[in-house]
PDB file of C-alpha atoms and ligand atoms in Angstrom:
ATOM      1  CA  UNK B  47     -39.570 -14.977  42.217  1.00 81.00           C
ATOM      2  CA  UNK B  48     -37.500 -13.302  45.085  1.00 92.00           C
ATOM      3  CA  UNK B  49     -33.550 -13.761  45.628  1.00 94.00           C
ATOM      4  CA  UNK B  50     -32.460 -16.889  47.789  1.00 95.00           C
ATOM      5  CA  UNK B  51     -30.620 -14.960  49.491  1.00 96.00           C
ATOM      6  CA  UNK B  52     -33.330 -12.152  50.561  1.00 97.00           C
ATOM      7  CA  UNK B  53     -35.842 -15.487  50.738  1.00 97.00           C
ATOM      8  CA  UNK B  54     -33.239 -16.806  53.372  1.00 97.00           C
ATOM      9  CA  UNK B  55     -32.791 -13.467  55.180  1.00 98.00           C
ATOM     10  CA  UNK B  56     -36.751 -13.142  55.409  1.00 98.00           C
ATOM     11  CA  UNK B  57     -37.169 -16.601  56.714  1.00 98.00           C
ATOM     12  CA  UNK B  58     -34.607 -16.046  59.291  1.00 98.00           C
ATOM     13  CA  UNK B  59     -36.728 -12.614  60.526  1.00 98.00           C
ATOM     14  CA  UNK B  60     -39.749 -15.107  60.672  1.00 98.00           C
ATOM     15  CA  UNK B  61     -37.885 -16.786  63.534  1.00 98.00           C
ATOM     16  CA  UNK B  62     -36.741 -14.019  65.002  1.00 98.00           C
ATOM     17  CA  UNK B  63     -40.304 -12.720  65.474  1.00 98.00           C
ATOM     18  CA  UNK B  64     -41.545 -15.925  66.684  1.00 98.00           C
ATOM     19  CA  UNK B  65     -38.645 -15.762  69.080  1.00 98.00           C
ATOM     20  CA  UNK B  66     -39.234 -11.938  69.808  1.00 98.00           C
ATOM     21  CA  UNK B  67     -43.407 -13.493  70.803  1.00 98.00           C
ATOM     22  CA  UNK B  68     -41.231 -15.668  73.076  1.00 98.00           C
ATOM     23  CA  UNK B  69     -38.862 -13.598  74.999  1.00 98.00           C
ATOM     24  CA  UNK B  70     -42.054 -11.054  75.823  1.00 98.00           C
ATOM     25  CA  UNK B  71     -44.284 -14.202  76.654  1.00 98.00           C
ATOM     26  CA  UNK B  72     -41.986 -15.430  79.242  1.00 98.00           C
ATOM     27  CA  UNK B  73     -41.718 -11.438  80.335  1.00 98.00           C
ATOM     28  CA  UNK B  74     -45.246 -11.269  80.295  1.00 98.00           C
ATOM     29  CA  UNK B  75     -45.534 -14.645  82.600  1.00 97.00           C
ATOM     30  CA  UNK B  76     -42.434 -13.163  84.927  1.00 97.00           C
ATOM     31  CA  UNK B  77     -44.472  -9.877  85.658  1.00 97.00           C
ATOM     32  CA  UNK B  78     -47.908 -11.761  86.214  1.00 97.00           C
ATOM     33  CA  UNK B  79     -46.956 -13.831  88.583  1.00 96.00           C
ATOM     34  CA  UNK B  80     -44.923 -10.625  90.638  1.00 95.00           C
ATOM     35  CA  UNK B  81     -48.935  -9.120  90.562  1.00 96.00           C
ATOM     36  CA  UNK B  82     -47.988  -6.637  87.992  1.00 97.00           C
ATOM     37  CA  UNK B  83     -51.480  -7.767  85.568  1.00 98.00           C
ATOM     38  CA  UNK B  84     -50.954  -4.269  83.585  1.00 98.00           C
ATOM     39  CA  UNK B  85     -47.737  -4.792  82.497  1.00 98.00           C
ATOM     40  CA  UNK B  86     -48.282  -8.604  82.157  1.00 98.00           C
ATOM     41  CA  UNK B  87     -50.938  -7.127  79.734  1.00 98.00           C
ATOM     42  CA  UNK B  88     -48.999  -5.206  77.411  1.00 98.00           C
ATOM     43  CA  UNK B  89     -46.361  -7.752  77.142  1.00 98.00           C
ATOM     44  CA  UNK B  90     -48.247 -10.115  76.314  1.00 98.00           C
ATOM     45  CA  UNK B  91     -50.486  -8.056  73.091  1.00 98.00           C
ATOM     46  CA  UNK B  92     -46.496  -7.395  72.138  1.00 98.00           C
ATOM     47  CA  UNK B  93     -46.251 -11.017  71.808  1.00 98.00           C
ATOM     48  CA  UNK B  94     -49.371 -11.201  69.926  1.00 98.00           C
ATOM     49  CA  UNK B  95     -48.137  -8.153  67.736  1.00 98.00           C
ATOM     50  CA  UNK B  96     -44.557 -10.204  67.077  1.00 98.00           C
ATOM     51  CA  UNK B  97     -46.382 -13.079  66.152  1.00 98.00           C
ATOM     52  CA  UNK B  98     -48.530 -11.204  63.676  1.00 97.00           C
ATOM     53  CA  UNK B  99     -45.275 -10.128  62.281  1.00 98.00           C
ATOM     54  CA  UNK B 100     -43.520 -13.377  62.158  1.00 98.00           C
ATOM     55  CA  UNK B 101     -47.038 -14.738  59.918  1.00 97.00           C
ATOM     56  CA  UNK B 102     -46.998 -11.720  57.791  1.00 97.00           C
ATOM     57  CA  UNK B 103     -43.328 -12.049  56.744  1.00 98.00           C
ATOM     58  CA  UNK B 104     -43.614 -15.924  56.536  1.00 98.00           C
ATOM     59  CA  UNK B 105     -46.776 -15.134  53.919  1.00 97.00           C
ATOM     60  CA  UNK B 106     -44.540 -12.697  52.263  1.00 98.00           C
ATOM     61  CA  UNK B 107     -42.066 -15.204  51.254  1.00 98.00           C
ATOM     62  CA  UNK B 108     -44.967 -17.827  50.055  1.00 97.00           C
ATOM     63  CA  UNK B 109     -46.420 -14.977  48.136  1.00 97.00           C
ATOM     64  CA  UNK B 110     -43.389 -14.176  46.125  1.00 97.00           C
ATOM     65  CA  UNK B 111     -42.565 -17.906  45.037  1.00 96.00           C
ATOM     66  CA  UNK B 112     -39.820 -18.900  47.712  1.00 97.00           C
ATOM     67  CA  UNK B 113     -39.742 -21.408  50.371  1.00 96.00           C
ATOM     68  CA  UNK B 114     -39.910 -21.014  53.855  1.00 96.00           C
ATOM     69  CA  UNK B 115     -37.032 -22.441  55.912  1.00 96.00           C
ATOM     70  CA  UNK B 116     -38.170 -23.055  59.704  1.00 97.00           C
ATOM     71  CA  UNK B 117     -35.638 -23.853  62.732  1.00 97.00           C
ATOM     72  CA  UNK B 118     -35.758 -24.176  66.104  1.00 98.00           C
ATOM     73  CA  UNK B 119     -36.550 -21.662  67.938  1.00 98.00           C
ATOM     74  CA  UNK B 120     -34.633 -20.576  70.995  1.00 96.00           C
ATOM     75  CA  UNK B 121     -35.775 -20.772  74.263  1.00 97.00           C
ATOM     76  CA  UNK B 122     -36.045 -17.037  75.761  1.00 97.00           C
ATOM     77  CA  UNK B 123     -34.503 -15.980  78.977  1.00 91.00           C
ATOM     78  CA  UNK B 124     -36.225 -16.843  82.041  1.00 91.00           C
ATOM     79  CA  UNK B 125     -35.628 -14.807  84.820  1.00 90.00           C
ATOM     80  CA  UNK B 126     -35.927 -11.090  85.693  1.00 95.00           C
ATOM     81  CA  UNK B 127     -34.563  -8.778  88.565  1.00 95.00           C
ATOM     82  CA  UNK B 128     -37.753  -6.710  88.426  1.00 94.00           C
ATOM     83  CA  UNK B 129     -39.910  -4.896  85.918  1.00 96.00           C
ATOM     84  CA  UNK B 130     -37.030  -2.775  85.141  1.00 97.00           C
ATOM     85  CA  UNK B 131     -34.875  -4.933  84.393  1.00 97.00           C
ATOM     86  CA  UNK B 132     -38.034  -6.126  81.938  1.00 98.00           C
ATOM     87  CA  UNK B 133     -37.802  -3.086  80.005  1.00 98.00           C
ATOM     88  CA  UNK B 134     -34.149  -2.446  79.907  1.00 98.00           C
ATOM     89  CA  UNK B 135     -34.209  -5.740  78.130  1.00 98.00           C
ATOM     90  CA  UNK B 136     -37.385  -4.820  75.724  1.00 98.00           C
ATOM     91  CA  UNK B 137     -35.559  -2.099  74.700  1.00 98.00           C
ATOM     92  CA  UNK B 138     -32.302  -3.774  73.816  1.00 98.00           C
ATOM     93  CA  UNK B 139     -34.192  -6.460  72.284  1.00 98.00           C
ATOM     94  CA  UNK B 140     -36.005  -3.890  70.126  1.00 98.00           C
ATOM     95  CA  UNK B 141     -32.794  -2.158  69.206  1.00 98.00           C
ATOM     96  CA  UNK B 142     -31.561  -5.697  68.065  1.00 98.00           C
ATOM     97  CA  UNK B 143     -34.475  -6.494  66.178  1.00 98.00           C
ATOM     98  CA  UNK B 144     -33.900  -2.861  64.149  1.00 98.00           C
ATOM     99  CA  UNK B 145     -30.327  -3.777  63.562  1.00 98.00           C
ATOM    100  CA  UNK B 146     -31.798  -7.205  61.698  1.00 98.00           C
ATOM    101  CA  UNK B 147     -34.502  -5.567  59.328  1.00 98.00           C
ATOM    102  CA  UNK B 148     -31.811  -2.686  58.373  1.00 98.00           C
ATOM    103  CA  UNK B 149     -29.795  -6.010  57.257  1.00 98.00           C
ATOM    104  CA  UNK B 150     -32.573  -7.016  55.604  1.00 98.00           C
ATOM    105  CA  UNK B 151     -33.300  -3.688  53.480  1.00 98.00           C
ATOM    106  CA  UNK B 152     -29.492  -3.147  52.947  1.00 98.00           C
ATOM    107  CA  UNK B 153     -29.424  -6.517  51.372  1.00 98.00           C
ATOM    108  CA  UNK B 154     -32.766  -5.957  49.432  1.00 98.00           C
ATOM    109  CA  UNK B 155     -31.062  -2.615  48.039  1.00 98.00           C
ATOM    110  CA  UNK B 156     -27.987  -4.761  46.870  1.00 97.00           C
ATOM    111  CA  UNK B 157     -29.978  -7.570  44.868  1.00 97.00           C
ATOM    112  CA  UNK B 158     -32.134  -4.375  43.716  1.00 97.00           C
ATOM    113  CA  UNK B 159     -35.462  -6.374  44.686  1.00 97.00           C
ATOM    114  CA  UNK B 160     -37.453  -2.957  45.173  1.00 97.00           C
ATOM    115  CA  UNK B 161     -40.645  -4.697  45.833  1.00 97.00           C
ATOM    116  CA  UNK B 162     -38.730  -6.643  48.488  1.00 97.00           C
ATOM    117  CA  UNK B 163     -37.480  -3.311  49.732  1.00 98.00           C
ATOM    118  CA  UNK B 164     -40.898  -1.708  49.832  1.00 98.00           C
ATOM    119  CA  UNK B 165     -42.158  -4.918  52.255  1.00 98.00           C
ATOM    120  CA  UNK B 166     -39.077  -4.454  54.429  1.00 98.00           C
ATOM    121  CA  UNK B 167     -39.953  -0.436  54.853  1.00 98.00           C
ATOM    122  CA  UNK B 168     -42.636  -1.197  56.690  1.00 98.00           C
ATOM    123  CA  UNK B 169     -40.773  -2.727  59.047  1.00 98.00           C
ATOM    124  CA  UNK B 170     -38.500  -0.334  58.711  1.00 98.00           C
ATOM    125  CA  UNK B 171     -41.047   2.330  59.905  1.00 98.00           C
ATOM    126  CA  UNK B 172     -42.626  -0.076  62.829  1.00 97.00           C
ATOM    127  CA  UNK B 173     -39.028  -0.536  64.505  1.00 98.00           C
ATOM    128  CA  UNK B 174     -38.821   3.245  64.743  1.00 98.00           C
ATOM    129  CA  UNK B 175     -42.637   3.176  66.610  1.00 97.00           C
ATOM    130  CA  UNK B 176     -41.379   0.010  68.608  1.00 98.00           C
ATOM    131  CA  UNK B 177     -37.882   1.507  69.680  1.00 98.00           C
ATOM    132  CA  UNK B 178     -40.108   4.562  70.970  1.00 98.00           C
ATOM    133  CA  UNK B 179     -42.754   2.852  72.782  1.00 98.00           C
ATOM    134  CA  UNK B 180     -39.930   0.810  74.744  1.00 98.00           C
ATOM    135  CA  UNK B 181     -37.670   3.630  75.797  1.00 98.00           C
ATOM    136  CA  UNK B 182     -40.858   5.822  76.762  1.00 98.00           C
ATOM    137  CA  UNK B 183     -42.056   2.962  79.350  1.00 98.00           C
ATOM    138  CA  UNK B 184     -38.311   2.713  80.325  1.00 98.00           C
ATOM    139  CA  UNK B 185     -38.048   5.985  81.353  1.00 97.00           C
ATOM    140  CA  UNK B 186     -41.550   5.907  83.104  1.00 96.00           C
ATOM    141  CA  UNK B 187     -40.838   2.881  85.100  1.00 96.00           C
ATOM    142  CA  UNK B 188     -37.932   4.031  85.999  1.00 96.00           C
ATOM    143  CA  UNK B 189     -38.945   7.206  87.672  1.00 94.00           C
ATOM    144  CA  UNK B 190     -41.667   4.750  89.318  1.00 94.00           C
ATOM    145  CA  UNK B 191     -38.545   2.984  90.955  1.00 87.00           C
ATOM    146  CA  UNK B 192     -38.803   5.297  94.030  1.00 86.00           C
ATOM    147  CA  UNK B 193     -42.517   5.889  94.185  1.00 89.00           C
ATOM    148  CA  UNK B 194     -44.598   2.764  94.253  1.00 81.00           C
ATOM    149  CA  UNK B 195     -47.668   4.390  93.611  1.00 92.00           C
ATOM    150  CA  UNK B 196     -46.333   5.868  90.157  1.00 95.00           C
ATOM    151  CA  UNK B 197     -45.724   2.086  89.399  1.00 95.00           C
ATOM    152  CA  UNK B 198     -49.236   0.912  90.174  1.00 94.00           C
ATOM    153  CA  UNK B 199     -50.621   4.197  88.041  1.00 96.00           C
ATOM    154  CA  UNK B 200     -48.314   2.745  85.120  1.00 97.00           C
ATOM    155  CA  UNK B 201     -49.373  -0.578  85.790  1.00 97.00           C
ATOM    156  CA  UNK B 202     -53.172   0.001  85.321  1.00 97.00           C
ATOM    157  CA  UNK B 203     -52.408   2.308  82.435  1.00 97.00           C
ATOM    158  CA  UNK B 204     -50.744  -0.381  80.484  1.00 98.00           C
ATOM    159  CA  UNK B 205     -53.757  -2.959  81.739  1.00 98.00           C
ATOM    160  CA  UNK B 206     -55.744  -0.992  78.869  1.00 97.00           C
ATOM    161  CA  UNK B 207     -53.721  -1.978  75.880  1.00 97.00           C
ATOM    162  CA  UNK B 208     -55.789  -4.484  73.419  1.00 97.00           C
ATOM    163  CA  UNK B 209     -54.396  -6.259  70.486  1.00 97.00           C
ATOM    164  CA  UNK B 210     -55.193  -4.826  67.160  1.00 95.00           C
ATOM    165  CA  UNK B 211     -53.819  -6.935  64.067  1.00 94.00           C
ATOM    166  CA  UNK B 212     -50.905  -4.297  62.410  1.00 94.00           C
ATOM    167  CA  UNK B 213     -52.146  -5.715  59.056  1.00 94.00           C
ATOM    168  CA  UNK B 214     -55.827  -5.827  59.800  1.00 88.00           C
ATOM    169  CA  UNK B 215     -56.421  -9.809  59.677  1.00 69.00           C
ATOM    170  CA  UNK B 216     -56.955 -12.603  61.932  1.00 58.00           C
ATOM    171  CA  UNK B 217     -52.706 -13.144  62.306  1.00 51.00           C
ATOM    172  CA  UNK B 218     -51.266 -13.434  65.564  1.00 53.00           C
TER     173      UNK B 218
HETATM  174 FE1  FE2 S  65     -41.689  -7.471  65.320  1.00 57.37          FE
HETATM  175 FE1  FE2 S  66     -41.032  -5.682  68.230  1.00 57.37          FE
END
């Protein structure tokens, strides 16, 4: 049986993964419809990936006796400047995300729930990979910003990127 309280916390990461599937599905739809299919691409297997996190948490809390809560989930923001402005925003959104499973292991630490704390480190680890990822593309599409052609080489680059399930199921 798991703490309400870390039951609650994990239930409210569930939406913010679902919402996190969201924000980069809209992203995804923004930069298809400028022409950029590459990026559209990766955005949208991020979505996929964020989803597969939002099941694997919502499983979690099944598996150790506790009861999901569900609420709405908010509707993500709409419109973008440009593919920068994309990033800059996938980035902050990433750093956010960090701030909420640090939360969550703080708060696992507290109630000493160590297997709880051992789920969470996972996540832990992946928000380092995902904080990475985003500033890396950042920085490349930002040098792009002055030469189109870098921009189309980044574009078809990130065309290549498939979905692989982070917890080697059918999730997501
Ligand atoms: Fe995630
Ligand atoms: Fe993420």
């Amino acid at each position: 049986m798991i703490k309400e309280s870390i039951a609650k916390a994990l239930s409210e990461q569930v939406n913010a993964e679902y919402y996190s599937a969201y924000l980069y599905l809209a992203m995804s739809a923004h930069a298809d419809r400028a022409g950029y299919k590459g990026i559209a691409n990766w955005l949208f297997v991020q979505a996929r990936e964020e989803t597969a996190h939002g099941t694997h948490l919502y499983q979690y809390i099944l598996e150790r006796g506790a009861s999901p809560v569900f609420k709405d989930i908010k509707a993500p923001e709409l419109s973008f400047s440009g593919v920068t402005e994309i990033f800059e925003k996938v980035l902050a959104h990433e750093r956010y995300v960090t701030g909420l499973i640090n939360k969550i292991a703080g708060l696992a630490q507290e109630e000493q729930d160590h297997a709880g704390y051992n789920f969470i480190m996972w996540y832990v680890n992946e928000q380092v990979e995902e904080e990475a990822t985003a500033d890396e593309l950042l920085t490349k599409i930002r040098m792009a910003e002055n030469y189109p052609g870098l921009l189309f080489t980044i574009d078809a680059e990130l065309g290549n990127r498939t979905f692989v399930d982070p917890f080697g199921g059918t999730a997501g």
